[in-house]
Structures are given as structure tokens and as C-alpha cells.
Amino acid sequence: MCGRTCLTLDPEQVICACKYPRKTIKTDPDSEDKDTIKDEEGPSMETPEWRAEFNLGRNYQASYNIAPTDITPVIVSAGHFSVVEDQKCDRVIMPMMWGMIPFWHKGDYRRHGLTTNNCRLEHLMDSKLYRGPFKRGQRCVVICEGFYEWQTAGPAKKPSERDAYLVFVPQEGDAKIYEQPKDVKLLRMAGLFDVWADESGDKMYSYSIITFQSSKIMAWMHYRMPAILETEQQMNDWLDFKRVSDAEALATLRPATKLQWHRVSKLVNNSRNKSEECNKPIELVAKPAKPAMNKTMMAWLNVRKKREDQTKAEHSDPSDDEEQEKEAGCKRRNSPGGSSFDSPAKKYKFEDFKSQKAVEVKFVEK
């Protein structure tokens, strides 16, 4: 599955990172109805257009910790907005909300009550929510520097105890994804988008990420993984809804084979944490210092300790035994017809007073 992503680039950087080879459309000699799309030879690159919709006043904000309902940029075919033939393969970058809004929902778009950040490939054609957008060719590519995944495979653990990882595509040379390399390679995930309108007619674009069963490369971490597009040919086939049929588009979705990951801090567990330490390897994240104890609490503990020490000292004072022994001796001398040297049976030993004292103390404590 995919429940959290990372994209720290501003719009200009996103556009630069999404450049793609210029395409040529040629007629397939073996077919009268089909055209083939090929990359032009040479370094010529196309720059996608950034298309900002109103989206109920919400805008994309770069973040180290993106969660569902956030606005992020996705790539779609320009054919959704133009009927010009030579723009069939052009790409447009549009900010959309993560988590498709059901077309039948009325009221606050955030309160439809469904979890729609992921779309299971196995149930796509049976889904009331996703079948329509897919049949209309509303295919998109969700871009990010990487997605976060929590290790759920293996022995069961509480959610708060699971290890979190950032999964990304290999970068050029020794470039580190968490250092924002200049020529960053973005991770591209297949998705579906839809358009929802409120009672006033204002539109909100939203999307879901397609997932399927994990391959061997990811199965140790989680049993689900997003459909990642690794090649430009996969990108073309998924986006070109006018030339590539539904069945052909689905055939392009296969498990990725070139992925990397590193373990990250559990800071990412809380979607409110937007620190740059979220996407760094855990060994580079400074351990949080232990919070200092409240001064009032410290003063109270000190007073309590002094009282306990004083009580112990009073209970263990040997002078009490001596005073009780003297008092008992005086009583024997002053008793009628007796003296301090009466029969030994009537004498009191030091141990007896001590034991009597212990009994008296216990009685008082109860």
C-alpha cells in the first residue's frame, strides 16, 4: 500500500524533474488504425506544462511528509484539456488532492467517510468509485521523491513499534535522495483521477494510487506495493488514453525491479511532523534529548525525600530504648511492696522493652 509520500521540490523544480523525450507519431505499416509513438533520436526534451486549477482554494505545498488529503502534483495527458491532434502525447502537471472524492458525495468533500488513497488493481473494474474514471481514460502518474512504508510482514507488532522506510528509485552516481540532488529522479506511480464539484459548481481534482500484491523485492516489508512506472514507454502507454486501450494500459502495470530504501525515524508516523529529518536514514537523525523535569515536580520530590528520611531517623533513634528502660525501672522501685531487686521473674530485660516498642509502633501505624 502507499499511505505517505515525500516531495520537497517547488513547482519549478518539479517541472524540471519531469522533462521527457520528445515524441514522434508514426503510422504503423502493419495496421491501418494504429499509430506508434517513439522517442526522437537525440537529446531533445519536452517540458510539461504546469496547470493550476482552483481546487477550492487549496494549493500544492512541498513537504517531507505528505499524507492523504494533501495536494500534490500529478501528471496527466494534455488530451484531457485539448482536442488538438498534435497535443495527444503532451503531458500536463496538475496539483490534485490525494484521495479520490466519490462523485456521488454531497456536502463537505472531506467528510465522505471512505478511504480512497489507494485503489486495488484486483478490484478496479468492480469498483463503483474507480470503474468510471478508468473507463473514461482518467489515468494519471503520481510523482514523488519516495514513499514511506511500514514493515508489516513478519511477526506482528503494534503500529507504533513498526519500522518505517523510505522507498525510492536509484539516483545517479553517489547522489542521496534526502539531499535534494540537482538531477533528482522521481518515483512515478500509476493512478486514477476524477473531478468533483460542490453545490456552487467549484471543482476539486483528486486521485488514488493503484496498488497490487508485492513482488519479491518488497514482500519482506509489506504485502502490497504501488504500481510504479519505471520506463518512459510505460509512462506513454499509461497516459495516452486516446491510443492505448484499457487492456493495454493495464498490461503496462507490473512490479518494479529497481528500488532502494533506507530506514527512517518514527517521526514520520505523525503526519503533522514535517521535519527534514523525516526522509533521512535513521542513523543520521539526532536522538531527541530527554525533556527536563518540571521544577515544581523536582521541588516536591525533594521535600518528600527529606520527610521520608526524617521519619526513618525518628523510628531508628536508640535513645528511645534507653528512656523506656529508665522509666520501667522507676515503676518497679515505686510499686507497693516491691523494689527494683524483686524476684528475677519480675525483671524486664532490654530486649523485652525493644520488642514491646516494636509492637506499639506497628499498632500506631495501623
Short mmCIF file of C-alpha atoms in Angstrom, two decimals, residues 201-362:
data_model
loop_
_atom_site.label_atom_id
_atom_site.label_comp_id
_atom_site.label_asym_id
_atom_site.label_seq_id
_atom_site.Cartn_x
_atom_site.Cartn_y
_atom_site.Cartn_z
CA GLY A 201 -20.00 24.25 -9.22
CA ASP A 202 -16.43 24.75 -7.98
CA LYS A 203 -14.24 21.80 -8.93
CA MET A 204 -11.81 19.71 -6.94
CA TYR A 205 -9.41 17.32 -8.70
CA SER A 206 -8.47 14.24 -6.69
CA TYR A 207 -6.65 10.96 -7.30
CA SER A 208 -5.93 7.47 -5.97
CA ILE A 209 -2.75 5.40 -6.32
CA ILE A 210 -3.08 1.92 -7.84
CA THR A 211 -1.63 -0.92 -5.77
CA PHE A 212 -1.20 -4.67 -6.18
CA GLN A 213 0.43 -7.60 -4.42
CA SER A 214 4.09 -7.02 -3.59
CA SER A 215 6.82 -8.67 -5.61
CA LYS A 216 9.76 -10.48 -4.01
CA ILE A 217 11.71 -7.24 -3.79
CA MET A 218 9.13 -5.69 -1.43
CA ALA A 219 7.37 -8.68 0.13
CA TRP A 220 9.65 -8.67 3.19
CA MET A 221 8.39 -5.18 4.03
CA HIS A 222 4.71 -5.19 3.09
CA TYR A 223 2.28 -7.42 1.23
CA ARG A 224 1.09 -4.54 -1.03
CA MET A 225 3.01 -2.08 -3.19
CA PRO A 226 2.14 0.76 -5.59
CA ALA A 227 2.23 0.26 -9.36
CA ILE A 228 5.50 2.01 -10.24
CA LEU A 229 6.25 3.10 -13.81
CA GLU A 230 9.98 2.62 -14.40
CA THR A 231 10.30 3.44 -18.12
CA GLU A 232 9.20 6.20 -20.48
CA GLN A 233 7.35 3.61 -22.55
CA GLN A 234 5.27 2.68 -19.51
CA MET A 235 4.59 6.37 -18.92
CA ASN A 236 3.45 6.85 -22.52
CA ASP A 237 1.18 3.82 -22.52
CA TRP A 238 -0.44 4.69 -19.21
CA LEU A 239 -1.06 8.37 -20.03
CA ASP A 240 -2.10 8.07 -23.68
CA PHE A 241 -5.75 7.19 -23.19
CA LYS A 242 -6.63 8.03 -26.81
CA ARG A 243 -4.31 5.50 -28.42
CA VAL A 244 -3.77 2.88 -25.72
CA SER A 245 -6.76 0.75 -24.78
CA ASP A 246 -7.77 -0.09 -21.23
CA ALA A 247 -6.42 -3.62 -21.51
CA GLU A 248 -3.11 -2.44 -22.95
CA ALA A 249 -2.77 0.18 -20.25
CA LEU A 250 -3.32 -2.39 -17.51
CA ALA A 251 -0.71 -4.63 -19.12
CA THR A 252 1.91 -1.94 -18.52
CA LEU A 253 1.45 -2.21 -14.75
CA ARG A 254 3.96 -4.66 -13.38
CA PRO A 255 6.09 -4.84 -10.22
CA ALA A 256 9.13 -2.57 -10.17
CA THR A 257 12.54 -4.23 -10.19
CA LYS A 258 14.83 -1.29 -9.38
CA LEU A 259 14.09 0.17 -5.98
CA GLN A 260 16.12 1.27 -3.00
CA TRP A 261 15.17 2.10 0.56
CA HIS A 262 16.51 3.09 3.93
CA ARG A 263 15.03 3.02 7.39
CA VAL A 264 13.77 6.36 8.71
CA SER A 265 12.84 7.84 12.06
CA LYS A 266 9.43 7.24 13.59
CA LEU A 267 8.89 10.98 13.31
CA VAL A 268 7.13 10.15 10.06
CA ASN A 269 4.46 8.22 11.97
CA ASN A 270 2.77 11.52 12.78
CA SER A 271 1.62 13.33 9.63
CA ARG A 272 1.98 16.66 11.46
CA ASN A 273 5.74 16.18 11.60
CA LYS A 274 7.16 17.95 8.55
CA SER A 275 10.80 18.00 9.66
CA GLU A 276 13.56 17.46 7.11
CA GLU A 277 14.67 14.56 9.29
CA CYS A 278 11.63 12.55 8.16
CA ASN A 279 13.29 11.25 4.98
CA LYS A 280 16.85 10.84 6.29
CA PRO A 281 18.38 7.48 7.20
CA ILE A 282 17.72 6.81 10.86
CA GLU A 283 21.43 6.75 11.68
CA LEU A 284 21.68 10.41 10.59
CA VAL A 285 18.79 11.57 12.75
CA ALA A 286 19.77 13.03 16.11
CA LYS A 287 18.12 11.34 19.05
CA PRO A 288 15.77 13.71 20.88
CA ALA A 289 17.08 14.89 24.23
CA LYS A 290 15.20 13.76 27.31
CA PRO A 291 12.86 16.54 28.45
CA ALA A 292 13.97 18.33 31.61
CA MET A 293 11.84 17.59 34.66
CA ASN A 294 9.48 20.30 35.75
CA LYS A 295 10.96 22.49 38.52
CA THR A 296 7.82 22.23 40.63
CA MET A 297 7.91 18.45 40.40
CA MET A 298 11.60 18.42 41.38
CA ALA A 299 10.94 20.60 44.44
CA TRP A 300 8.05 18.37 45.53
CA LEU A 301 10.18 15.22 45.18
CA ASN A 302 12.98 16.80 47.24
CA VAL A 303 10.60 17.76 50.06
CA ARG A 304 9.08 14.29 50.05
CA LYS A 305 12.51 12.64 50.23
CA LYS A 306 13.50 14.83 53.20
CA ARG A 307 10.33 13.88 55.06
CA GLU A 308 10.91 10.19 54.42
CA ASP A 309 14.49 10.44 55.67
CA GLN A 310 13.35 12.28 58.79
CA THR A 311 10.71 9.64 59.56
CA LYS A 312 13.24 6.84 59.22
CA ALA A 313 15.65 8.63 61.55
CA GLU A 314 12.97 9.08 64.22
CA HIS A 315 11.96 5.41 64.14
CA SER A 316 15.55 4.20 64.48
CA ASP A 317 16.66 6.56 67.37
CA PRO A 318 18.34 4.36 70.11
CA SER A 319 17.69 6.99 72.83
CA ASP A 320 14.03 5.92 72.87
CA ASP A 321 15.01 2.47 74.14
CA GLU A 322 17.14 3.92 76.92
CA GLU A 323 14.39 6.28 78.11
CA GLN A 324 11.85 3.45 78.20
CA GLU A 325 14.26 1.27 80.20
CA LYS A 326 14.76 4.03 82.82
CA GLU A 327 11.03 4.64 83.06
CA ALA A 328 10.35 0.93 83.63
CA GLY A 329 13.00 0.81 86.37
CA CYS A 330 11.37 3.70 88.22
CA LYS A 331 7.98 1.94 88.12
CA ARG A 332 9.46 -1.19 89.68
CA ARG A 333 11.02 0.77 92.56
CA ASN A 334 7.83 2.72 93.27
CA SER A 335 5.42 -0.22 93.08
CA PRO A 336 3.77 -1.23 96.52
CA GLY A 337 5.72 -3.91 98.39
CA GLY A 338 8.28 -4.21 95.70
CA SER A 339 11.71 -2.99 94.84
CA SER A 340 13.99 -2.91 91.95
CA PHE A 341 15.57 -6.17 93.24
CA ASP A 342 12.43 -8.33 93.48
CA SER A 343 12.32 -11.82 92.02
CA PRO A 344 14.08 -12.22 88.69
CA ALA A 345 10.81 -13.27 87.12
CA LYS A 346 9.52 -9.71 87.52
CA LYS A 347 12.55 -8.07 85.98
CA TYR A 348 12.47 -6.70 82.44
CA LYS A 349 15.25 -7.15 80.04
CA PHE A 350 16.32 -4.63 77.38
CA GLU A 351 15.15 -6.95 74.59
CA ASP A 352 11.67 -7.08 76.10
CA PHE A 353 11.27 -3.31 76.00
CA LYS A 354 12.57 -3.29 72.48
CA SER A 355 10.06 -5.89 71.34
CA GLN A 356 7.25 -4.08 73.16
CA LYS A 357 8.22 -0.90 71.45
CA ALA A 358 8.06 -2.63 68.06
CA VAL A 359 4.54 -3.88 68.80
CA GLU A 360 3.43 -0.43 69.88
CA VAL A 361 4.82 1.17 66.73
CA LYS A 362 3.07 -1.34 64.49
#
